[in-house]
Short mmCIF file of C-alpha atoms and ligand atoms in Angstrom, two decimals:
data_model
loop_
_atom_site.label_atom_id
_atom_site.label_comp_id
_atom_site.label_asym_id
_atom_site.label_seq_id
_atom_site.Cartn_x
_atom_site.Cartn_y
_atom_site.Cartn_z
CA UNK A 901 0.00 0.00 0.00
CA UNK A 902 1.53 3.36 -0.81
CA UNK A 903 -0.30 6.46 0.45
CA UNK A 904 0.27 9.95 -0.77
CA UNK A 905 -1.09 13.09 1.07
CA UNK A 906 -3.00 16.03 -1.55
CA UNK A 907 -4.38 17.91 0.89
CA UNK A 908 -3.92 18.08 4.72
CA UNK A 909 -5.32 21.44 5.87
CA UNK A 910 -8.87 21.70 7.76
CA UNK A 911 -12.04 23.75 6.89
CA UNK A 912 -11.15 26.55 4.40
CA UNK A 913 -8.23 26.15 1.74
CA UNK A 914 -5.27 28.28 3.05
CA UNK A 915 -3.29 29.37 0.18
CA UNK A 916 0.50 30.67 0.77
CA UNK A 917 0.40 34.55 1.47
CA UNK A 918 2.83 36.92 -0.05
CA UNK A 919 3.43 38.49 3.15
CA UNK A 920 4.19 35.13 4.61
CA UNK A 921 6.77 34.35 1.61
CA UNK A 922 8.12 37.16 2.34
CA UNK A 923 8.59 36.86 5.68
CA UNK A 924 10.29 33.13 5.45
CA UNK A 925 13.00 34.90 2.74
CA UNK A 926 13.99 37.36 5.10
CA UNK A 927 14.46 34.42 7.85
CA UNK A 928 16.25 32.03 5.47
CA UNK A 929 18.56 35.31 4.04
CA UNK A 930 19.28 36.45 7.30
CA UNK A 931 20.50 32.71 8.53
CA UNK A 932 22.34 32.20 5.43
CA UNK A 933 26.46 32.35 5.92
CA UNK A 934 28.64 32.56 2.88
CA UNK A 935 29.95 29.13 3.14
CA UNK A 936 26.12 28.14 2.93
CA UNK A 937 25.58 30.24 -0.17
CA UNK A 938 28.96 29.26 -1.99
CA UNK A 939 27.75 26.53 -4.68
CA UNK A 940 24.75 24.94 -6.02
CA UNK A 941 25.67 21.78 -4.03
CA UNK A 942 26.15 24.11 -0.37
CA UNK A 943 22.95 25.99 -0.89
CA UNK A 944 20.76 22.74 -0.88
CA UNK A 945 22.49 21.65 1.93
CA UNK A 946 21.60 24.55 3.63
CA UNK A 947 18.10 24.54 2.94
CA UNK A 948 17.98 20.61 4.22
CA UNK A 949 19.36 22.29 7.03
CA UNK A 950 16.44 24.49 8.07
CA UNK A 951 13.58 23.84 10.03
CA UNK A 952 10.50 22.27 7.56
CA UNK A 953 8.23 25.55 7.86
CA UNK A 954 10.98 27.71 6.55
CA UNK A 955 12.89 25.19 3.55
CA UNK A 956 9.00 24.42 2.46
CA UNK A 957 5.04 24.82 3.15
CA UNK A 958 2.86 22.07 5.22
CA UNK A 959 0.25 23.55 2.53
CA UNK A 960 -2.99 25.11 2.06
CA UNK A 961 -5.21 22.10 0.18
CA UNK A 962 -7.89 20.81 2.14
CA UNK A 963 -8.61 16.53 2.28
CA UNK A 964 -7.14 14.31 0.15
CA UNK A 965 -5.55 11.18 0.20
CA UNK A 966 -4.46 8.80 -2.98
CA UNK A 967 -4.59 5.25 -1.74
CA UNK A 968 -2.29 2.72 -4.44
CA UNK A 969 -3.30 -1.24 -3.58
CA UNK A 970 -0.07 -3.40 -4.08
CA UNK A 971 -1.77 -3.83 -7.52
CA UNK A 972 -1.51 -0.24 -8.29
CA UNK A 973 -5.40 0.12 -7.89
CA UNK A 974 -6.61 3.62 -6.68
CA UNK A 975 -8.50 4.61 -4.14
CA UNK A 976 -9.30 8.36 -3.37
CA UNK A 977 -9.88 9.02 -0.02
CA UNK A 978 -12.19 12.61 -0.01
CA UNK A 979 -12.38 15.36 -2.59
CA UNK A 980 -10.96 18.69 -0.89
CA UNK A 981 -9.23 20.86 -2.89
CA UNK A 982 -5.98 18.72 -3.36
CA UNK A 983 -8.19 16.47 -5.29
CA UNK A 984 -8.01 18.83 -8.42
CA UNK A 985 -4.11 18.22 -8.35
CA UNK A 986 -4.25 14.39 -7.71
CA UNK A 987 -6.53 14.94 -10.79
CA UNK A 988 -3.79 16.56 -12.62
CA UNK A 989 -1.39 13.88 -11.60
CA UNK A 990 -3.79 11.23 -13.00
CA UNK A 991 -4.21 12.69 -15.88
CA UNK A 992 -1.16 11.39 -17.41
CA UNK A 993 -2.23 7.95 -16.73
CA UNK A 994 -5.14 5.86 -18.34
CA UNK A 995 -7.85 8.86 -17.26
CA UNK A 996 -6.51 10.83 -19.30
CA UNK A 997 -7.59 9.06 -22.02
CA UNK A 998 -10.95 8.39 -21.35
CA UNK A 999 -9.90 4.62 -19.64
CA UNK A 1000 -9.47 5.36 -15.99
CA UNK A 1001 -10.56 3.42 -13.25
CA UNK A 1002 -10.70 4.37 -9.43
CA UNK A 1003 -12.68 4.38 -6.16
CA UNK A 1004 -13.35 7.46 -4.09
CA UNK A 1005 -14.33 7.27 -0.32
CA UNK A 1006 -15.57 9.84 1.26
CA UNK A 1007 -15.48 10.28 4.99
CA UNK A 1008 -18.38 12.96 5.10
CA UNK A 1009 -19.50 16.02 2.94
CA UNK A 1010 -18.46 19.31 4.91
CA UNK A 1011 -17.25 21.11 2.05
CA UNK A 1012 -13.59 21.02 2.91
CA UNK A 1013 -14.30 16.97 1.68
CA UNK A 1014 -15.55 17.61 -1.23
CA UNK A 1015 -15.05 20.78 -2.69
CA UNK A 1016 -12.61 19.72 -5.02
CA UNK A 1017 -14.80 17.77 -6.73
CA UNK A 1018 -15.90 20.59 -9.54
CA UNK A 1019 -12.30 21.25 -10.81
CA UNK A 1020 -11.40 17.39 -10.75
CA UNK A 1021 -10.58 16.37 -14.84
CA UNK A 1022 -10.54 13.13 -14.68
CA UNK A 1023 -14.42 13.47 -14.32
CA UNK A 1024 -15.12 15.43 -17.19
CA UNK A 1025 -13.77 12.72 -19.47
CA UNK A 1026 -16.09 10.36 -21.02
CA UNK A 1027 -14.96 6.74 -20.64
CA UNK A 1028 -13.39 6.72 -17.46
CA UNK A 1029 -15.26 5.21 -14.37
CA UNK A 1030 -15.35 5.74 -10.70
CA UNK A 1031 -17.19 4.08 -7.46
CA UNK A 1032 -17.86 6.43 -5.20
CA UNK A 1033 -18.64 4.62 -1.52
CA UNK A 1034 -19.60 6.02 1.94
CA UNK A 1035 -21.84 5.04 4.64
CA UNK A 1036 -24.35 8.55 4.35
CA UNK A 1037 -27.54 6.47 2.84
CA UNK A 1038 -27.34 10.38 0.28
CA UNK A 1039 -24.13 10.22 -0.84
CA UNK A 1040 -25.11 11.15 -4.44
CA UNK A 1041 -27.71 13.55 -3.60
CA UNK A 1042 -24.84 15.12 -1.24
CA UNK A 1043 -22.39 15.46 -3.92
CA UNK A 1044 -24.81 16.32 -6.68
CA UNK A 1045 -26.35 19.88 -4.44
CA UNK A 1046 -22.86 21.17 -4.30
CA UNK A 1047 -23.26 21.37 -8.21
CA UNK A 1048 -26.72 22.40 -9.09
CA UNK A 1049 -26.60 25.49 -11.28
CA UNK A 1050 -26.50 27.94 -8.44
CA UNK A 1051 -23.28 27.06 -6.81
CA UNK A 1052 -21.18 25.64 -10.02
CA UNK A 1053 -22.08 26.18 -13.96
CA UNK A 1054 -21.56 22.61 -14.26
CA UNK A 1055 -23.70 19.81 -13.36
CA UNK A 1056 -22.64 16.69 -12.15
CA UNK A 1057 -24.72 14.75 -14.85
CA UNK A 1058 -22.61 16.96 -17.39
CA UNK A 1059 -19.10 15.72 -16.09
CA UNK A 1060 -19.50 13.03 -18.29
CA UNK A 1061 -17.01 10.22 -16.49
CA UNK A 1062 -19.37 6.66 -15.09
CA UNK A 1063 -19.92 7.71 -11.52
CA UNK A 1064 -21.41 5.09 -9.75
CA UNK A 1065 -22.46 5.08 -5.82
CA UNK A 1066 -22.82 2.85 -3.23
CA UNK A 1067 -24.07 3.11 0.28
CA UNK A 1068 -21.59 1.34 2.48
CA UNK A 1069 -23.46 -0.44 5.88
CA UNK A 1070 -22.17 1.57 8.55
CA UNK A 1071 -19.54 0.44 11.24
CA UNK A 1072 -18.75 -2.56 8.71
CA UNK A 1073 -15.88 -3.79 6.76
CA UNK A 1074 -16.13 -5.13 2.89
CA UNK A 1075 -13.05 -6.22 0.67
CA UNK A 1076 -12.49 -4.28 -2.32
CA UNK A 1077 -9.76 -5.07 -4.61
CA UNK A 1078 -7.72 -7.43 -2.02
CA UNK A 1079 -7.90 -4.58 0.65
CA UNK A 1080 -10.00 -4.95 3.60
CA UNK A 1081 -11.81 -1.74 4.08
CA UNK A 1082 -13.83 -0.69 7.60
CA UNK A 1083 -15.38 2.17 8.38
CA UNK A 1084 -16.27 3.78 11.69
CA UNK A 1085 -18.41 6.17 13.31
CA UNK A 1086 -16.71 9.52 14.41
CA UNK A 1087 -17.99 12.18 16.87
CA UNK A 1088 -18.52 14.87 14.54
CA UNK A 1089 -21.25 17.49 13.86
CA UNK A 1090 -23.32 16.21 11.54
CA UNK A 1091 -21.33 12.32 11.63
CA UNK A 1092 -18.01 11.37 10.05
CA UNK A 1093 -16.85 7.97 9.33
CA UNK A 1094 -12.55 6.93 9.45
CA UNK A 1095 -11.54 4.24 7.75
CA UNK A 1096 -9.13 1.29 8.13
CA UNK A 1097 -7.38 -0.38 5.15
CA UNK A 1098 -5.56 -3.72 5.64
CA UNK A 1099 -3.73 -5.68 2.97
CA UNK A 1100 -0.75 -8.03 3.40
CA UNK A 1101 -0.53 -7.68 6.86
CA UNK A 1102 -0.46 -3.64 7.24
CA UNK A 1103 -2.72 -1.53 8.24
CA UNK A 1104 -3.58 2.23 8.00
CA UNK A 1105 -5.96 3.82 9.79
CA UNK A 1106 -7.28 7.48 8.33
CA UNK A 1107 -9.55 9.94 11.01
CA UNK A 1108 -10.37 13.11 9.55
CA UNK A 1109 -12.54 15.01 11.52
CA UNK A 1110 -13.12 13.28 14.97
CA UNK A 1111 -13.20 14.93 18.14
CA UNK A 1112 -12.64 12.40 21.27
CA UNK A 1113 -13.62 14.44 24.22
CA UNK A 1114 -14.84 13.00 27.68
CA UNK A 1115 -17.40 11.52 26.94
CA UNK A 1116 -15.94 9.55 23.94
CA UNK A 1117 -12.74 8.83 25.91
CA UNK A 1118 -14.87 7.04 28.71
CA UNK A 1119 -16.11 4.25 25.70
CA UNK A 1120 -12.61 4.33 24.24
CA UNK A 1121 -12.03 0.34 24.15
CA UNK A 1122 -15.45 0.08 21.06
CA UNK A 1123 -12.22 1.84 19.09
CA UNK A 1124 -9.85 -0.98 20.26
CA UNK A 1125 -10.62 -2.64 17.16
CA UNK A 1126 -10.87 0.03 15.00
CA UNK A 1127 -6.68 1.47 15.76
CA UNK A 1128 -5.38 -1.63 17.17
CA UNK A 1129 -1.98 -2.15 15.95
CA UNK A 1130 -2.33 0.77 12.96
CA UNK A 1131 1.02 0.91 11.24
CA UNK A 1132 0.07 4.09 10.45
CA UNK A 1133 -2.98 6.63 11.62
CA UNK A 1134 -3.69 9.65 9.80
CA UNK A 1135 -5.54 11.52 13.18
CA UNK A 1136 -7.35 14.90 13.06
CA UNK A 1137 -5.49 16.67 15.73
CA UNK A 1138 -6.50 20.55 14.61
CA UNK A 1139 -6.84 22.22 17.98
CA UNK A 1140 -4.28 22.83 19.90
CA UNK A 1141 -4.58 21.03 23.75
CA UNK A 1142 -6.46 24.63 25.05
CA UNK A 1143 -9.04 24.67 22.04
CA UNK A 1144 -10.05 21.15 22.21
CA UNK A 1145 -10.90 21.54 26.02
CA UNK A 1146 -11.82 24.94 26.83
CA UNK A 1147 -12.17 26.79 23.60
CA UNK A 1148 -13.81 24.78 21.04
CA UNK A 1149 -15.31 21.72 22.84
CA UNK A 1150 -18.45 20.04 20.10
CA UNK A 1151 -16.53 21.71 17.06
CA UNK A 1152 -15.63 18.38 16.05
CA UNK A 1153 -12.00 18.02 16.16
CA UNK A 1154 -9.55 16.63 18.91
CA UNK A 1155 -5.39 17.88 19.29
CA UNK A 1156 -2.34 16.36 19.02
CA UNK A 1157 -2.20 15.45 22.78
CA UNK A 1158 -5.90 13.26 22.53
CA UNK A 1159 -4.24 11.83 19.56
CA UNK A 1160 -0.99 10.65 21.05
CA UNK A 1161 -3.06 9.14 24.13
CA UNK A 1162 -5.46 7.15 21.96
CA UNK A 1163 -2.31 5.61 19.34
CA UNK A 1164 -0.35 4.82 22.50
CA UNK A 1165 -3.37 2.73 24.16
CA UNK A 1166 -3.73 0.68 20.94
CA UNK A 1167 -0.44 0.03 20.03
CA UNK A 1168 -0.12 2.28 16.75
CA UNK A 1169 2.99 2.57 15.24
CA UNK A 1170 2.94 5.69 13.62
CA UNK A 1171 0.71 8.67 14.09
CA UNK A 1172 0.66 11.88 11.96
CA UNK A 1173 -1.41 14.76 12.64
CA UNK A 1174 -3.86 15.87 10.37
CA UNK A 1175 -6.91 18.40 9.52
CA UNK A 1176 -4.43 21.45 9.99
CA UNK A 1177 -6.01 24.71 11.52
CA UNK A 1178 -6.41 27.51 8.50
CA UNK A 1179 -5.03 29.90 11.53
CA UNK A 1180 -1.91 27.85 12.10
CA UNK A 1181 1.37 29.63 9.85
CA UNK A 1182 4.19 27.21 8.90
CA UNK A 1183 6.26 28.15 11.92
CA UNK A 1184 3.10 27.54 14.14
CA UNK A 1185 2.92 23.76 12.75
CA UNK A 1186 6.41 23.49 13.85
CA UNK A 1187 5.48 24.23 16.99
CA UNK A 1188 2.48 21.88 16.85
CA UNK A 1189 5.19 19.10 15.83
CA UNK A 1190 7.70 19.78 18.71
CA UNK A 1191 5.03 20.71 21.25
CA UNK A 1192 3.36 16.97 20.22
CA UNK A 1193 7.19 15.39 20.54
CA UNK A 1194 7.53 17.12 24.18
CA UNK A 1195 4.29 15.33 25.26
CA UNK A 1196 5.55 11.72 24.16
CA UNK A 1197 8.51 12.48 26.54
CA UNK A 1198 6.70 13.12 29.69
CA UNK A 1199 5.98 9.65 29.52
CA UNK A 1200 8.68 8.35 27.67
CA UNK A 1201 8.10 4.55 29.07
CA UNK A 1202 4.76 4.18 28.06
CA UNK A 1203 5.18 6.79 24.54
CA UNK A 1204 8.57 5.63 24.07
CA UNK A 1205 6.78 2.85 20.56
CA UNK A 1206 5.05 5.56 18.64
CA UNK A 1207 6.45 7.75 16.24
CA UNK A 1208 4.92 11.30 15.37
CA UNK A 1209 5.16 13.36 12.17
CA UNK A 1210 2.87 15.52 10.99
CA UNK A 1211 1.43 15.80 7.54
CA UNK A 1212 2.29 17.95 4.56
CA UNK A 1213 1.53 18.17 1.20
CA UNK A 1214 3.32 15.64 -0.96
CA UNK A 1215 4.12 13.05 1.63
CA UNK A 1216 4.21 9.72 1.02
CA UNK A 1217 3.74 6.61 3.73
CA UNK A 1218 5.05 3.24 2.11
CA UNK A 1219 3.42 0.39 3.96
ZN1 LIG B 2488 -12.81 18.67 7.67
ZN1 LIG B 2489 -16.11 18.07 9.02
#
């Protein structure tokens, strides 16, 4: 399974600001030496040698994930904005002419899921054909309003790629191209469903848009089976540790600290944070990162198994 990340950021797209590019050259200038600015080769290694928010961009694309099957099927995970440039991607492959095959998950339809959807090509072209699966019993309806004439010129109906749905049973699992697919209920404003893929013997676990507060941690073990083991969990951890308990309790979405707790109790391997804040800057996801690594040492014992990253545009997971 090979996973590549489109789109990581939560709620709104949050597109690079010139005032913030501006800012980071100033930073990377002012740090630069003249031995690090003396050839090609020295300025690269200067720029590996810089913190993440200042050498690149965690990015401003909101969900979505490419899943490849060892048999180089694809499954698309959500259709934020970063599905118009997995679109683009594709496009040089088989949908591009007209032969495409995929299947697209989605996890719910807030529009930061699915907004992406209008400005995806491989969906205009006649001939190729997706299955589009989720648990809401109106997943076409869903995706057809956010086209009817008002909000978008173009119709669905008029995109003229086979789109055919299915209604998934909720909190059940179905195989789909050798990959074991489940899906589970999230605490979420108007419901959310994450998903677990397994094939050969790995396992990766995807939670947009889940907020575990008290209540949910008190029936944490009816997730036992849902994480258990994950070699890697993609967990929405948008709020920092104040917002998720004072601030911004029933908006939906749990932090990086909730996230750490819940991989640790069921043995997951890898964890990287997801759903990024539209108010959090590049430097401020640093912080996120480093604030989330200081946590796993206060209980360095029992934390001491998991590994944390945090998600950017771009990445790729290899399992
Ligand atoms: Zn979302
Ligand atoms: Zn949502």
């Amino acid at each position: 399974m090979k996973i590549t990340l489109w789109g990581v950021r939560g709620s709104i797209p949050t597109p690079f600001t010139p005032l913030g590019m501006r800012e980071k050259m100033r930073k990377v200038l002012s740090l630069a030496t003249p031995k690090d600015i003396a050839s090609g080769e020295a300025v690269e290694r200067y720029l590996d040698s810089l913190p993440f928010s200042l050498r690149a961009t965690y990015g401003g694309n909101t969900t979505c994930i490419e899943v490849r099957t060892a048999e180089n099927d694809l499954i698309i995970i959500d259709g934020g904005t970063g599905l118009k440039y997995l679109g683009a991607k594709i496009m040089g492959e088989d949908f591009g002419k007209g032969n495409g095959m995929a299947t697209m998950l989605f996890t719910h339809t807030h529009w930061d899921h699915i907004q992406g959807i209008p400005f995806f090509t491989p969906f205009y072209i006649k001939g190729n054909r997706f299955h589009i699966y989720s648990p809401f019993d109106d997943i076409k309806e869903r995706i057809e309003y956010q086209q009817v004439f008002s909000h978008f010129p173009v119709n669905l109906d008029y995109m003229f790629a086979t789109k055919e749905f299915f209604v998934l049973e909720k909190e059940s699992e179905f195989i789909l191209n050798n990959i074991k697919i489940v899906n589970k209920r999230m605490r979420h404003p108007g419901g959310c469903f994450g998903y677990r893929f397994e094939e050969n013997g790995k396992s990766f676990v995807f939670t947009s848009d889940c907020e575990f507060n008290i209540d949910e941690i008190d029936n944490i073990d009816t997730y036992a089976d849902f994480f258990g083991g994950a070699d890697v969990a993609v967990f929405d951890a948008q709020y920092t540790f104040e917002d998720s308990v004072i601030n911004k309790v029933d908006w939906g979405h749990s932090s990086a600290s909730i996230a750490i707790d819940i991989s640790t109790r069921f043995n997951v391997k890898k964890l990287i944070l997801w759903h990024h804040d539209p108010e959090h800057s590049d430097k401020k996801m640093d912080t996120v990162l480093s604030n989330a690594k200081t946590y796993m040492n206060m209980d360095k014992k029992r934390r001491s198994e998991l590994e944390v990253e945090i998600a950017y545009e771009g990445m790729e997971i290899v399992l």
